[in-house]
Short mmCIF file of C-alpha atoms and ligand atoms in Angstrom, two decimals:
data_model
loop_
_atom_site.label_atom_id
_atom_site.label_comp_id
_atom_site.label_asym_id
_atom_site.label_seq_id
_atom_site.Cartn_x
_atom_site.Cartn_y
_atom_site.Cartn_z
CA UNK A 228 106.93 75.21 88.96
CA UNK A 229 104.76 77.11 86.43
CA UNK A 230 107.65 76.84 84.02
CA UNK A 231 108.45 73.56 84.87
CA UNK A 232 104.34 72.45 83.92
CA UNK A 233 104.60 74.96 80.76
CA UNK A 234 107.49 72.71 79.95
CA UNK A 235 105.36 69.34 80.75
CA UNK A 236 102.36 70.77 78.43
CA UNK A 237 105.17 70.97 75.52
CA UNK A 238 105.95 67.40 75.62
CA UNK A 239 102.23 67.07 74.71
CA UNK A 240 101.07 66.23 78.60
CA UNK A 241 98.19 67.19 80.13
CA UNK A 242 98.89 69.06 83.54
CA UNK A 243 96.59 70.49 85.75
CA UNK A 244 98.20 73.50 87.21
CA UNK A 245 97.51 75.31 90.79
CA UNK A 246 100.08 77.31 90.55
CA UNK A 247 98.93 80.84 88.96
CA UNK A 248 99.38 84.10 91.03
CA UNK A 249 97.29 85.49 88.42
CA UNK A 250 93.74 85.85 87.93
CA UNK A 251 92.46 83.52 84.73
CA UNK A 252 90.04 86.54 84.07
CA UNK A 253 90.38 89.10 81.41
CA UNK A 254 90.35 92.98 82.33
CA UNK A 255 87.33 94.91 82.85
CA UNK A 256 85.74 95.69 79.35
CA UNK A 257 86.01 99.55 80.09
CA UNK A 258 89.75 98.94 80.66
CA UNK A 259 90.21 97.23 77.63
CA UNK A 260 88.47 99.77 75.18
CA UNK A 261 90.30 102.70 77.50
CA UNK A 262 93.59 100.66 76.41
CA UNK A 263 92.76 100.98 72.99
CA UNK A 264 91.76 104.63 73.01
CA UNK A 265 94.56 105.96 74.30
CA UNK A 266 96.55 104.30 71.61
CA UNK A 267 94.20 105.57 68.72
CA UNK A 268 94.72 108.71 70.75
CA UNK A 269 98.21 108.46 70.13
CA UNK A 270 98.69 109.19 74.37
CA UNK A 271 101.23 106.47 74.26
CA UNK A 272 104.18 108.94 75.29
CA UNK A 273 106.41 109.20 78.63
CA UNK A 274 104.09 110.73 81.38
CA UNK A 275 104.86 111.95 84.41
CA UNK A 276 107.73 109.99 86.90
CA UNK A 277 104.65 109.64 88.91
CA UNK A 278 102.17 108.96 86.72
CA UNK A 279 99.67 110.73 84.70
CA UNK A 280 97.25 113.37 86.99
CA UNK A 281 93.79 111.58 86.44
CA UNK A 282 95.22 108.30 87.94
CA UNK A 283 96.55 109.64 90.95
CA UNK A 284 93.16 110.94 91.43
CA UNK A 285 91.47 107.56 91.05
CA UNK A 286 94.00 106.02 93.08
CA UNK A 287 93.89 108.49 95.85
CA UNK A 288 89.85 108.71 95.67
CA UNK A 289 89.54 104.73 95.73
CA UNK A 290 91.77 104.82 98.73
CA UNK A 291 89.56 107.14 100.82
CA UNK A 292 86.46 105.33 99.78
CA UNK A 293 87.30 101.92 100.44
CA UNK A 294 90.65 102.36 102.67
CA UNK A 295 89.65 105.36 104.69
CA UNK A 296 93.25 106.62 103.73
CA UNK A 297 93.51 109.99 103.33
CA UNK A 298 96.16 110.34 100.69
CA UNK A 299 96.20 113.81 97.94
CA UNK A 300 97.05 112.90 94.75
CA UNK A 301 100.44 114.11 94.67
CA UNK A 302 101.62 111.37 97.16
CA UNK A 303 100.98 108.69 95.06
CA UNK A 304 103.18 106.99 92.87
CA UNK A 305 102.40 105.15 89.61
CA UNK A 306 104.64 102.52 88.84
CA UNK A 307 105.17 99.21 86.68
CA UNK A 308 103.29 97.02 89.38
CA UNK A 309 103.25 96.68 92.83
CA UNK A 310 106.69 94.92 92.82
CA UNK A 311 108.29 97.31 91.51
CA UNK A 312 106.58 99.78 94.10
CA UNK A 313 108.07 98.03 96.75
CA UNK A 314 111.17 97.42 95.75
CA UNK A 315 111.91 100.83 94.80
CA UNK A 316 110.40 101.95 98.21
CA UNK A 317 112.94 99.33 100.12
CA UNK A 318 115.72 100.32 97.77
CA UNK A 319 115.11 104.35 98.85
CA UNK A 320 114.24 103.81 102.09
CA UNK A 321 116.72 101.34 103.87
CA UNK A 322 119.89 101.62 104.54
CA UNK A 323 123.05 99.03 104.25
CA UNK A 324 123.44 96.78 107.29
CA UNK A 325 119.47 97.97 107.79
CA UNK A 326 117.19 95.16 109.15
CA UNK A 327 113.81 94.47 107.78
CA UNK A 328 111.13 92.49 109.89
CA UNK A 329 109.20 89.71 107.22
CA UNK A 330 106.22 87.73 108.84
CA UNK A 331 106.46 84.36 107.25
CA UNK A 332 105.05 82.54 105.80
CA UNK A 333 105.61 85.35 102.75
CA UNK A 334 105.38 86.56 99.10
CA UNK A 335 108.94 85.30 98.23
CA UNK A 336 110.42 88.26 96.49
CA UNK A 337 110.65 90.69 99.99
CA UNK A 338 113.18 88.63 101.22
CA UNK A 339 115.29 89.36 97.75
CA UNK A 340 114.46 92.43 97.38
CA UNK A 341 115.81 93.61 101.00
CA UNK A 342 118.74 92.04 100.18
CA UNK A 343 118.95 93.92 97.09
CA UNK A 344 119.10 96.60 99.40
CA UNK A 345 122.25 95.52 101.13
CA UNK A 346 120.22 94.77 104.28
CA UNK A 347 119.04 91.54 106.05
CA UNK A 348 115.68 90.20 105.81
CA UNK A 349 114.56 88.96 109.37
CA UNK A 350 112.30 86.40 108.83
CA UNK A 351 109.61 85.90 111.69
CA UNK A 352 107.11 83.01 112.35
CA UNK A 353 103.51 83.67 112.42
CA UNK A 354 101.37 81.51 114.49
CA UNK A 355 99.18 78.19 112.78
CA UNK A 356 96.68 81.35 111.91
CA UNK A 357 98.70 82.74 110.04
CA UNK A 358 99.08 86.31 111.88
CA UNK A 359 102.06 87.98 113.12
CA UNK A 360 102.29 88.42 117.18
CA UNK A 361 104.33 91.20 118.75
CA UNK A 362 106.01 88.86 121.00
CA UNK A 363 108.05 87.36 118.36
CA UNK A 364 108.51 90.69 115.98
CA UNK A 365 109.94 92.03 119.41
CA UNK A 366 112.41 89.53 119.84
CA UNK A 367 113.73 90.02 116.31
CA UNK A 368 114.11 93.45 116.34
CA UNK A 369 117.32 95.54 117.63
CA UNK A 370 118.25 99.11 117.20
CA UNK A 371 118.67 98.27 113.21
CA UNK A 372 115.03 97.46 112.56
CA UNK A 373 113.82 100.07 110.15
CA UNK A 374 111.16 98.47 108.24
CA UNK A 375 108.19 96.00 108.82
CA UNK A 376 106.73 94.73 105.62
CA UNK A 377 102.80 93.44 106.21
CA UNK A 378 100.78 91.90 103.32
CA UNK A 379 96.91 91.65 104.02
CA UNK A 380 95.51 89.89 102.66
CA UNK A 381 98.68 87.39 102.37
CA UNK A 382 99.86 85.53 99.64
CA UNK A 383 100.42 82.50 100.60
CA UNK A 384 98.34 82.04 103.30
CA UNK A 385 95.08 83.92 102.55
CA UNK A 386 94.98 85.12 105.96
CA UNK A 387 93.36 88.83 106.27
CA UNK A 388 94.38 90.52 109.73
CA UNK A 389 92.19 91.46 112.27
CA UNK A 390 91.94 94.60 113.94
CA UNK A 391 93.33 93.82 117.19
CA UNK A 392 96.13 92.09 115.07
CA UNK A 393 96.81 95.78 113.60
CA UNK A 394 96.53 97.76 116.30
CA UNK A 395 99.20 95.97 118.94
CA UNK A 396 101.49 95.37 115.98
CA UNK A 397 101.09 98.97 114.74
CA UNK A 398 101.32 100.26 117.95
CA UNK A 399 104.89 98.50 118.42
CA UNK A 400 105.81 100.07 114.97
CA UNK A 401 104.89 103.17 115.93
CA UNK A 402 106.73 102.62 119.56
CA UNK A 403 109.87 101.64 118.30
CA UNK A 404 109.66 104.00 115.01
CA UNK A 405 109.66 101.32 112.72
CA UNK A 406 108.91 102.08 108.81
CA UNK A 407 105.64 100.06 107.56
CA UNK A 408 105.01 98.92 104.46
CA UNK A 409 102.07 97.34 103.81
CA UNK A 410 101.46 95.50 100.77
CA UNK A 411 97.91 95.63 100.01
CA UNK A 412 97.66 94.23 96.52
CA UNK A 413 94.82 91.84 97.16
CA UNK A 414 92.81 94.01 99.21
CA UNK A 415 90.11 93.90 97.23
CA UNK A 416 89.55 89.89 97.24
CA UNK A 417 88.34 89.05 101.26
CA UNK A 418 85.59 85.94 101.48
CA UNK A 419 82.62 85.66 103.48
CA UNK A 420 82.79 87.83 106.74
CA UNK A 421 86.42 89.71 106.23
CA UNK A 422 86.89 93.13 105.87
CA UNK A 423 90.07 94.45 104.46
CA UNK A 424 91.70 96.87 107.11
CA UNK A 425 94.57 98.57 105.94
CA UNK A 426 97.40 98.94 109.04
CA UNK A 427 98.03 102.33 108.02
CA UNK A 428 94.09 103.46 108.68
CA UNK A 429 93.80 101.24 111.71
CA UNK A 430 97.00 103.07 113.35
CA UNK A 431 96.60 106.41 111.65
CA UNK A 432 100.01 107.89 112.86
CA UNK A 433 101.86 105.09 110.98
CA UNK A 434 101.27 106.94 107.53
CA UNK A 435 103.85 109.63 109.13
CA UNK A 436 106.57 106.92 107.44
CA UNK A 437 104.80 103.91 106.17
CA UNK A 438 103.88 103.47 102.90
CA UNK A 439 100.93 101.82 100.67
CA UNK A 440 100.88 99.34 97.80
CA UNK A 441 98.54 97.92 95.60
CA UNK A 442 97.96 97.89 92.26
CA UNK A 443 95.56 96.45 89.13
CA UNK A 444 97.20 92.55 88.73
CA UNK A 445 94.71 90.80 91.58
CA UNK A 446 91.46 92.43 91.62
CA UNK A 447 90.89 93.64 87.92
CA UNK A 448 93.14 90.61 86.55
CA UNK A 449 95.47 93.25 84.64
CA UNK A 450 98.77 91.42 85.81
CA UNK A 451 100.60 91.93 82.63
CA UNK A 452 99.67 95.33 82.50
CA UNK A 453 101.78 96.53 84.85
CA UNK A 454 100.20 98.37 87.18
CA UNK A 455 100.99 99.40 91.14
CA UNK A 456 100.37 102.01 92.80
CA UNK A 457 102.51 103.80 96.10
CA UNK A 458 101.47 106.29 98.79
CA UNK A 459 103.16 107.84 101.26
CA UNK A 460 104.10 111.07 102.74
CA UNK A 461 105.53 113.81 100.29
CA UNK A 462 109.80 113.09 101.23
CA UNK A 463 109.03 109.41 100.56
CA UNK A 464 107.12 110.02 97.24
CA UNK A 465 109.59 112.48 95.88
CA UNK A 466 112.55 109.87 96.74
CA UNK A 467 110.63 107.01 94.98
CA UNK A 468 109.62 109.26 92.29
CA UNK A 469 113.31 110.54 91.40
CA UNK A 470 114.49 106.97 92.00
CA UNK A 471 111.59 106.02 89.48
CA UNK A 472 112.77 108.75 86.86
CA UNK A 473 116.27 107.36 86.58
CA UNK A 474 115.23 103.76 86.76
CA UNK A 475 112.27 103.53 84.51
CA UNK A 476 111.03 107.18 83.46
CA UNK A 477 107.29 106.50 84.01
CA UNK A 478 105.32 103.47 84.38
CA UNK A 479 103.65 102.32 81.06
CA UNK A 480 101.21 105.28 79.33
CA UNK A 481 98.64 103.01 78.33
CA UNK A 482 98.18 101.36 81.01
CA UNK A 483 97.85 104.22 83.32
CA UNK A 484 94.85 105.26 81.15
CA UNK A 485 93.21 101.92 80.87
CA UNK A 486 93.50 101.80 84.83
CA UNK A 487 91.67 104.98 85.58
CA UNK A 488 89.06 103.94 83.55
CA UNK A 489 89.15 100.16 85.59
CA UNK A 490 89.16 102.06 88.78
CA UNK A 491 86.14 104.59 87.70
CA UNK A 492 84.04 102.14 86.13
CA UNK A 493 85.24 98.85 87.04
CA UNK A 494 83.56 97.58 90.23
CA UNK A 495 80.78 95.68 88.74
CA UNK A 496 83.75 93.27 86.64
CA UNK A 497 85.85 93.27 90.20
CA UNK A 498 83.05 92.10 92.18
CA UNK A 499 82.10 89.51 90.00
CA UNK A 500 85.51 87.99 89.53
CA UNK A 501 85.51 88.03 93.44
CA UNK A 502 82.34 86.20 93.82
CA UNK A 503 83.76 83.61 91.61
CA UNK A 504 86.95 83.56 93.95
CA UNK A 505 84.66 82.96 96.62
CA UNK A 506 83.04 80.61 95.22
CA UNK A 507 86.22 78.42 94.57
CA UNK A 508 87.65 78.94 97.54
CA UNK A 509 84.37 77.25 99.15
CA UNK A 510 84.71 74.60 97.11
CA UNK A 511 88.47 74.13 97.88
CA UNK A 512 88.01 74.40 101.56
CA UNK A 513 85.25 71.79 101.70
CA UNK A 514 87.62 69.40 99.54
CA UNK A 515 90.84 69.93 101.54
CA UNK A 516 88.60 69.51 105.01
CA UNK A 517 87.81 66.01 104.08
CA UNK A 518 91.42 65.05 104.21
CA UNK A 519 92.12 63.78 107.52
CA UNK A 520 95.33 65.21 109.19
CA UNK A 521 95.59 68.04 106.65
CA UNK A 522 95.86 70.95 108.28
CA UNK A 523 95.78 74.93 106.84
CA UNK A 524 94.65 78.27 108.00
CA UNK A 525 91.01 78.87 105.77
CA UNK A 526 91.68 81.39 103.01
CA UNK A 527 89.79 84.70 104.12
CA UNK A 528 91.35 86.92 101.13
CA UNK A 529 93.59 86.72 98.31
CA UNK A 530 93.68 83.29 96.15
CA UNK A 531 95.44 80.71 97.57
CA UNK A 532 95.53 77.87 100.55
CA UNK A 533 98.62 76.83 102.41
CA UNK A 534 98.26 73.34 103.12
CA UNK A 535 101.02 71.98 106.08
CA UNK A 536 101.66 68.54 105.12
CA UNK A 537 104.18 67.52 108.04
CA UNK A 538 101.59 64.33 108.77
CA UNK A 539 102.90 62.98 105.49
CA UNK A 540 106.85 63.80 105.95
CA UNK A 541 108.82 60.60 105.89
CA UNK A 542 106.19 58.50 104.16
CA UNK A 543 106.97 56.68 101.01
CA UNK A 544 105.33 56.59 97.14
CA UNK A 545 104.18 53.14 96.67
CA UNK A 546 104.35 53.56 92.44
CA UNK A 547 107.93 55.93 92.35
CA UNK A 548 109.49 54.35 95.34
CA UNK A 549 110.40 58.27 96.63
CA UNK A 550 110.64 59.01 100.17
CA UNK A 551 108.56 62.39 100.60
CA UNK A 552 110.83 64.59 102.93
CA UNK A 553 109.46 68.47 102.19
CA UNK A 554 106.77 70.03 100.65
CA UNK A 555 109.75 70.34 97.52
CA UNK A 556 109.17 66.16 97.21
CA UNK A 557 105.75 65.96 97.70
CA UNK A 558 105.26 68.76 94.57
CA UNK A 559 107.35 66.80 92.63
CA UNK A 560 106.04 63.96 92.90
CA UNK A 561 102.67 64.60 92.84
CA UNK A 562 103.66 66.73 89.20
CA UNK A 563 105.80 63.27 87.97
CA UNK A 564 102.70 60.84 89.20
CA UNK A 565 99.30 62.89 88.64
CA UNK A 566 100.78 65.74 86.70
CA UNK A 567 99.50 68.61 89.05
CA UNK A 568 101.74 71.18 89.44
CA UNK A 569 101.51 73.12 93.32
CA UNK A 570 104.19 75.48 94.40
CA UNK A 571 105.87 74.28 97.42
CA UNK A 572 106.18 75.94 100.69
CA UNK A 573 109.80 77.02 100.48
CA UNK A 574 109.13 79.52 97.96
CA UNK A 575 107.27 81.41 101.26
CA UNK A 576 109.22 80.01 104.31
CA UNK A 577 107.30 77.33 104.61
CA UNK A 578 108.87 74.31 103.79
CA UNK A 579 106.36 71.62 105.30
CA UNK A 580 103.69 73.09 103.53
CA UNK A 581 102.56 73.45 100.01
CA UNK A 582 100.44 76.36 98.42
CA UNK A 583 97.58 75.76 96.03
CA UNK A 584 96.14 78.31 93.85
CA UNK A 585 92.45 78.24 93.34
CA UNK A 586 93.18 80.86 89.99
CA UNK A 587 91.50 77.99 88.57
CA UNK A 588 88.45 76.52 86.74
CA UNK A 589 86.39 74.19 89.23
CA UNK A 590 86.67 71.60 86.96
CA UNK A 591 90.64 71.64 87.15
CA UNK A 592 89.92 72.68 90.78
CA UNK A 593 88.68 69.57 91.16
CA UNK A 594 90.23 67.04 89.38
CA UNK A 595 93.67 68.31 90.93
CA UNK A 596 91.92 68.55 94.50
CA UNK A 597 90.60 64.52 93.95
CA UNK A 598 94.64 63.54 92.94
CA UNK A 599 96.36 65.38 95.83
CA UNK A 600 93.72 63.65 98.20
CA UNK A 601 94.46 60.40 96.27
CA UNK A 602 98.31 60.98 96.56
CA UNK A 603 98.48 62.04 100.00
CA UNK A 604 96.37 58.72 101.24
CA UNK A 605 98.60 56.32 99.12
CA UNK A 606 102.03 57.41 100.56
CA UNK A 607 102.84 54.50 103.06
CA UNK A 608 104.60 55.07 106.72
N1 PLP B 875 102.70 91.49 96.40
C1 PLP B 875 102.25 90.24 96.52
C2 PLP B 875 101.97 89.71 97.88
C3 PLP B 875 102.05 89.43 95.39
O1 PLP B 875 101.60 88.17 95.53
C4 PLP B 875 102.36 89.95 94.12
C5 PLP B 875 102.23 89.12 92.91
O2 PLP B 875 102.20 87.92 92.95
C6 PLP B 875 102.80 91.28 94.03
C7 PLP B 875 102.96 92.02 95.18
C8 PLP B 875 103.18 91.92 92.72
O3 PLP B 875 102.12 92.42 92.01
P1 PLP B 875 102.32 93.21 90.63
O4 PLP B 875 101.81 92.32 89.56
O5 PLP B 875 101.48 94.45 90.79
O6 PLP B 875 103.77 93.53 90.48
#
């Protein structure tokens, strides 16, 4: 869809897009002139497979301080984003004919990326709050489960999970010996009352096998840098590393240095960029609560809302004549007739619903939000 609008705004039209996974931020300053250092510094050689020492030491310190993970240094892995992290972790780790457990709705690239890995992504239902219940991840599983991939706080739903939510599912990991992964890539971005708790420090005998991801894209807006991080125990580093040296040699030099000076000096630019997220998201909310029949769990992390639109399903566009059957026609549409471009659900197993992005101005924010409503109440039964 973001193409799609890029291709809109060439034909000279005005879109309004909520479709960004990316921050519309720049980098921390100190990351920036770090950046630029290190090339005057000529330090833009290979490092490391794992990355260059002084980052694994920011990495590991930030996750003690704000994680209460107890990582060393030398199990963490520096590599060319988070995505990369995890799918070189899933492409070590699990075996053909392997299954791996996937909470939905979710980020659409696990389900790819487990396939990648010759093994079958079993997609599992959350409930309307957007949290996964052991009931269901237990009736999915058989004797090939080896992996259970979490993401809080999740893109697309925003949803940040409680601790009883990560201790019963943990403790069923950690019962059946299932692998976790937990994607923790917006970790740093939680609203109002939510606290990020990482499932690996809530159950600590998980990080016997699970691993950690995050990364510099979200939180310090460094997306194109290229930036994730890994941690695990010392068998799964080395196998990620060695995969990492063959595949890719070392994650990008420059940006290793520009992110240990993001992560030692940084928190003043994160926070603010979060408080602006916050803000937005309030905003967002409030608009989206005064349409009636709309229904969407309230973004406590990350940046974006999952709005279920199954009220609407079957109703018909006065002005195109379309007959909205998925959250597919109803993003269409509403990009043909108010050119705003949404993602639809089915990108994240979700296809009654539609995600919106508030990586966004509030004056977009709104303008978009007051179209949508507009849409949504002109479609006729
Ligand atoms: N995990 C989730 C849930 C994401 O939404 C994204 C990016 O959209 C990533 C991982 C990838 O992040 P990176 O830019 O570090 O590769």
């Amino acid at each position: 869809m973001a193409a799609r609008a890029a291709r809109l705004r060439a034909e000279g039209k005005s879109i309004l897009s909520l479709t960004a996974g990316e921050p519309d931020f720049r980098p921390p300053a100190c990351a920036e002139e770090a950046a630029m250092q290190a090339i005057r510094d000529g330090r833009g050689r290979y490092t490391a497979a794992a990355g260059i020492v002084e980052l694994r030491e920011a990495v590991a310190d930030t996750l003690v301080r704000e994680a209460g993970l107890p990582y060393r240094a030398d199990q963490i892995v520096v590599c060319n984003g988070a995505k990369i992290a995890l799918a070189q972790a899933i492409l070590a780790l699990v075996e053909r004919g392997d299954n791996v457990l996937l909470p939905t709705p979710c980020w659409t690239s696990y389900e790819e990326m487990v396939r990648l890995a010759e093994a079958e992504p079993r997609l599992v239902a959350c409930g309307a709050d957007g949290l996964p219940r052991v009931e269901d991840l237990e009736a999915a599983r058989d004797d090939r489960t080896t992996m259970l991939l979490l993401n809080t706080p999740c893109n697309p739903t925003g949803a940040v999970y409680p601790e009883e939510t990560l201790v019963s599912v943990g403790r069923w990991a950690l019962e059946h010996g299932i692998r976790v992964m937990s994607d923790e890539i917006y970790a740093a971005l939680v609203y109002g009352e939510a606290r990020h708790l990482s499932p690996l420090a809530v159950v600590p005998e998980l990080q016997q096998t699970g691993i950690w991801v995050g990364g510099m894209s979200k939180a310090y807006a460094m997306t194109g840098w290229r930036m994730g991080f890994l941690a695990a125990a010392p068998d799964v580093v080395e196998a990620v590393s060695t995969m990492q040296s063959q595949l890719a040699s070392s994650a990008n030099a420059i940006s290793q240095h520009a992110s240990v000076a993001a992560l030692r000096g940084g928190d003043e630019d994160r926070e603010r960029m979060r408080a602006t997220f916050e803000a937005r998201r309030d905003l967002v909310v409030e608009r989206l609560h005064s349409i009636d029949g709309l229904r969407f769990p309230e973004p406590r992390g990350a940046f974006y809302v999952l709005a279920d639109i199954s009220p609407w399903l079957g109703r018909t566009d006065p002005d195109s004549g379309r007959t909205v059957e998925s959250g597919d026609d109803f993003v269409e549409l509403l990009l043909e007739q108010d050119l705003v471009a949404l993602v639809p659900g089915s990108a994240f197993a979700a296809p009654h619903c539609v995600r919106l992005s508030f990586a966004a101005s509030e004056d977009v924010l709104e303008t978009a939000l007051d179209r949508f409503a507009a849409r949504l109440a002109s479609l006729k039964a």
